[in-house]
XYZ file of C-alpha atoms in Angstrom:
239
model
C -118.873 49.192 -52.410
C -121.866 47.566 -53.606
C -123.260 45.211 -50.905
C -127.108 43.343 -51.664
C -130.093 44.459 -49.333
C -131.015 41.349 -47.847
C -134.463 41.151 -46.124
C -134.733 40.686 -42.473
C -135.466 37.056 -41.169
C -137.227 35.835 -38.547
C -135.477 34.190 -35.558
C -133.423 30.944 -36.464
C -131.702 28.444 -34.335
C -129.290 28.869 -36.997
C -127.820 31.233 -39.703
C -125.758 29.910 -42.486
C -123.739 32.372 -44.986
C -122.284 29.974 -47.999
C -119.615 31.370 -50.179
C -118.255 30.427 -53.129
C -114.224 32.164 -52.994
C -112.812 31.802 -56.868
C -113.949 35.117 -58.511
C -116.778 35.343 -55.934
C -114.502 36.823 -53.169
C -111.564 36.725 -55.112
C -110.869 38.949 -58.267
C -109.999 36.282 -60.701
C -109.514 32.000 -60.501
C -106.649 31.056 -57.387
C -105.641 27.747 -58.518
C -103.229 28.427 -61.657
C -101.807 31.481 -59.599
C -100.986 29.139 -56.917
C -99.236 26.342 -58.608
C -97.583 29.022 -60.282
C -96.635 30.839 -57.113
C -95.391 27.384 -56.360
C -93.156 26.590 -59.007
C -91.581 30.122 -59.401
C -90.023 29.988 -55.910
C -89.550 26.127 -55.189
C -88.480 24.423 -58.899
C -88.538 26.899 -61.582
C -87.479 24.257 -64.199
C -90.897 22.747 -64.029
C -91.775 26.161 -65.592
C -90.595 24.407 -68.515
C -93.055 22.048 -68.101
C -96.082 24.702 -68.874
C -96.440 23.391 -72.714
C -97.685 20.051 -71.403
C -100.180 22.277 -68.858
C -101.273 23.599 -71.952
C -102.313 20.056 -73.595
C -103.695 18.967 -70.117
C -106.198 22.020 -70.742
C -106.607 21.124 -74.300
C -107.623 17.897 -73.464
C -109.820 18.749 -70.945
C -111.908 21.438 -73.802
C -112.202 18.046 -75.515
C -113.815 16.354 -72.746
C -110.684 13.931 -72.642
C -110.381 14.358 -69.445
C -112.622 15.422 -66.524
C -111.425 18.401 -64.187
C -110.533 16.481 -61.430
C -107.913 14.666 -63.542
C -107.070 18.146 -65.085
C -106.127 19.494 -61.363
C -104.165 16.383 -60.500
C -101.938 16.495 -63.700
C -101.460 20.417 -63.404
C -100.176 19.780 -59.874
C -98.109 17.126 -60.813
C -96.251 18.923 -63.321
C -95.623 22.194 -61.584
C -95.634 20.976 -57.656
C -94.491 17.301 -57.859
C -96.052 13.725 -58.086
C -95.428 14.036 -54.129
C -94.247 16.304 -51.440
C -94.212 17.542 -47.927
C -96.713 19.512 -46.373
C -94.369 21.438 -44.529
C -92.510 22.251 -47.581
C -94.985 23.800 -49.643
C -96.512 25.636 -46.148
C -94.843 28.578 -46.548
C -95.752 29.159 -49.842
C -99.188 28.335 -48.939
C -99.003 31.248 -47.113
C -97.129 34.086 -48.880
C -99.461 33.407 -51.705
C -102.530 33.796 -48.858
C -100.766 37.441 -48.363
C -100.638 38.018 -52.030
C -104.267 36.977 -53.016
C -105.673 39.176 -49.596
C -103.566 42.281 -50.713
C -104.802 42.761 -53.921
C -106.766 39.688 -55.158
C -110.369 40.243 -53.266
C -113.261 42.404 -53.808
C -113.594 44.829 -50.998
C -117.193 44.719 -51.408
C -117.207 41.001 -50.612
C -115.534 41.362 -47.262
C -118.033 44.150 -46.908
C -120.648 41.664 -47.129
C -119.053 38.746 -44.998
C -118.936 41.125 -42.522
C -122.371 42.316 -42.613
C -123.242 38.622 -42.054
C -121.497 38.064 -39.255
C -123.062 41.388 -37.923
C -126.388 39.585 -38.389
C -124.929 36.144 -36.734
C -124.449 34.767 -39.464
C -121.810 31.594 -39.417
C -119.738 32.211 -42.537
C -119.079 28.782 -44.524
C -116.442 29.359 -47.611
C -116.900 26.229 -50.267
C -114.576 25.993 -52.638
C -113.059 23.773 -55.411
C -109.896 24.557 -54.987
C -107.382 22.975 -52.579
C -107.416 22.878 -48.958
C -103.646 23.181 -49.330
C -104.051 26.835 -49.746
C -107.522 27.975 -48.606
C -106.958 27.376 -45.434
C -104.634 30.156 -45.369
C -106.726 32.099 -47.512
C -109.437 31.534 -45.296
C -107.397 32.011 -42.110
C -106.662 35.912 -43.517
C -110.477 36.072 -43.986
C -111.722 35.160 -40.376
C -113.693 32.070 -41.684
C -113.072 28.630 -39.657
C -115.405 26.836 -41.756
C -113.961 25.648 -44.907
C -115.224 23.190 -47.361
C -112.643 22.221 -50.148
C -110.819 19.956 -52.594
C -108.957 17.306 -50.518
C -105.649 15.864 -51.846
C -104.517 12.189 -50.918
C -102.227 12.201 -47.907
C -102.257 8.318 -47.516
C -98.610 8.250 -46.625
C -99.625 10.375 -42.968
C -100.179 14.235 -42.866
C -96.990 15.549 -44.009
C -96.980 13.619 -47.549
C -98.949 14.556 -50.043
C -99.391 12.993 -53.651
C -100.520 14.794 -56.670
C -103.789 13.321 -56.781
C -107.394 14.301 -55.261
C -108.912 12.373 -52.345
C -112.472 12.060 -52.762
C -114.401 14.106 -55.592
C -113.668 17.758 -56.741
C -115.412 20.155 -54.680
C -117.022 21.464 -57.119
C -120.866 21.646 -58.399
C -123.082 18.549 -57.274
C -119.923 17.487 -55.592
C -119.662 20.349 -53.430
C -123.093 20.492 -52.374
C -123.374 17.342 -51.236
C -120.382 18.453 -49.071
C -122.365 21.506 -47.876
C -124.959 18.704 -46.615
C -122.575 16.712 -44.920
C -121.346 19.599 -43.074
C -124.985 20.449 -42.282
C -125.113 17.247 -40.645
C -122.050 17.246 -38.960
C -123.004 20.448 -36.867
C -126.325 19.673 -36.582
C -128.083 21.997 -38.470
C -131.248 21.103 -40.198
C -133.182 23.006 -42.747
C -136.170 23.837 -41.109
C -133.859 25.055 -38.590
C -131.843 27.459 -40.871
C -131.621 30.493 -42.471
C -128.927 30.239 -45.393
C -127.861 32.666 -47.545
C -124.968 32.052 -50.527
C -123.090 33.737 -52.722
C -121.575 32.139 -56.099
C -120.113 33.821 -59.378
C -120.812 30.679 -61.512
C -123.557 28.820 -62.781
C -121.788 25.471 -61.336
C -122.984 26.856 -57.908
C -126.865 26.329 -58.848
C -127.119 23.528 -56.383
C -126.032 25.640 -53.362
C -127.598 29.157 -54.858
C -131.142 26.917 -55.361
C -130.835 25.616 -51.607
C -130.540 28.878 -49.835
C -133.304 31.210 -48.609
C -131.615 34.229 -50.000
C -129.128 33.609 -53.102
C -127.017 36.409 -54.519
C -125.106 35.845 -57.868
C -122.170 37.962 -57.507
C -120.358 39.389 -60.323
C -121.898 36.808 -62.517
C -120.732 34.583 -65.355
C -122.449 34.525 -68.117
C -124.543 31.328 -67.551
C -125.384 32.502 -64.297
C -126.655 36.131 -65.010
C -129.039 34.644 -67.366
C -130.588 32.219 -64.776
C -130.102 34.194 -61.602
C -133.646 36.510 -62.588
C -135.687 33.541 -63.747
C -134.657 31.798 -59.815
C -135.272 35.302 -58.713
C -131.965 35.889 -57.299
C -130.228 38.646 -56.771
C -127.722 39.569 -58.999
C -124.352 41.891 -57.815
C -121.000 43.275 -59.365
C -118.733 43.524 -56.714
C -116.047 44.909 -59.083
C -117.905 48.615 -59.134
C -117.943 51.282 -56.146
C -120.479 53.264 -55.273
């Protein structure tokens, strides 16, 4: 598996490893699969709800709608304008087992745990849900998640259909990154960060970092990843 050569660095209070997970870890997007996964096993008549999915995502091509409202609606439709945490748990996590047994690029987990070898703390930051990253991320060893938060006003156990606080996604995500820079105490000067993205959303976080590797790039990104000089990897070949 191909795995980037990453120069040595110099002693650091702290080491930082930022991932992106859609299509950076994993092999394709997780968020459709899930609400899928979802709605196959729990309701499958809101399967017959998929033509209005498909004018959500029209709407959002013509900028109708932002992707934060996109998310909300598609979850609505196929998960429910509410539910219970414990109820959808389970399926949190048999779709965790399905995405780790054949839905990651081995030469990703190759890398993460390279990091760690070099004490690096691993830092996954992702736009999709918390719902089901955290079992995602459980699977992949990695305690510190960043992602999109979903309203629980009602106490822990109820959820609505809607997002609490911005997409984690972009600008948006970063500025969580910072937050949780602050929150552990970790300052710049103080850091050695390296991150990994598939998409040219990720500039932010990819511009930040000492080291940035563009992994299995879009198409955006391969074309700006050599003029930031960063490194550019396709995790989908072997070696």
């Amino acid at each position: 598996m191909e795995v980037p050569t990453l120069d040595p660095v110099r002693d650091y209070a702290h080491r930082v490893a930022m991932y992106d997970m859609d299509r950076t870890i994993t092999r394709s997007g997780t968020y459709s699969g899930f609400l899928m996964h979802v709605a196959r096993r729990r309701q499958q008549w809101r399967l017959l709800l998929l033509p209005l999915v498909a004018l959500a995502a029209a709407a959002y091509s013509l900028r109708l709608i932002d992707r934060s409202r996109l998310k909300a609606i598609n979850l609505r439709l196929l998960v429910g304008k509410s539910f219970n945490r414990a109820e959808i748990a389970p399926l949190a996590e048999s779709y965790a087992d399905q995405v780790i047994a054949r839905g990651v690029h081995a030469a990703a987990l190759d890398q993460i745990a390279a990091d760690r070898a070099a004490g690096y703390r691993v830092l996954l930051a992702t736009a999709s849900f918390h719902l089901y990253v955290d079992a995602i991320a459980r699977r992949l060893g990695i305690d510190d998640v960043l992602a999109t938060r979903l309203d629980a006003a009602d106490g822990a156990d109820h959820i609505h259909a809607r997002l609490a606080g911005d997409n984690c996604y972009g600008a948006a995500k970063f500025a969580r990154i910072g937050e949780w820079l602050a929150d552990n105490a970790i300052t710049r000067e103080d850091a050695h960060i390296r991150a990994y993205s598939d998409h040219v959303s990720d500039h932010p976080m990819l511009g930040f970092a000492d080291e940035a590797v563009a992994t299995t790039p879009s198409r955006a990104l391969k074309k700006l990843a050599p003029q930031r000089g960063w490194a550019v990897v396709d995790w989908r070949q072997k070696t």
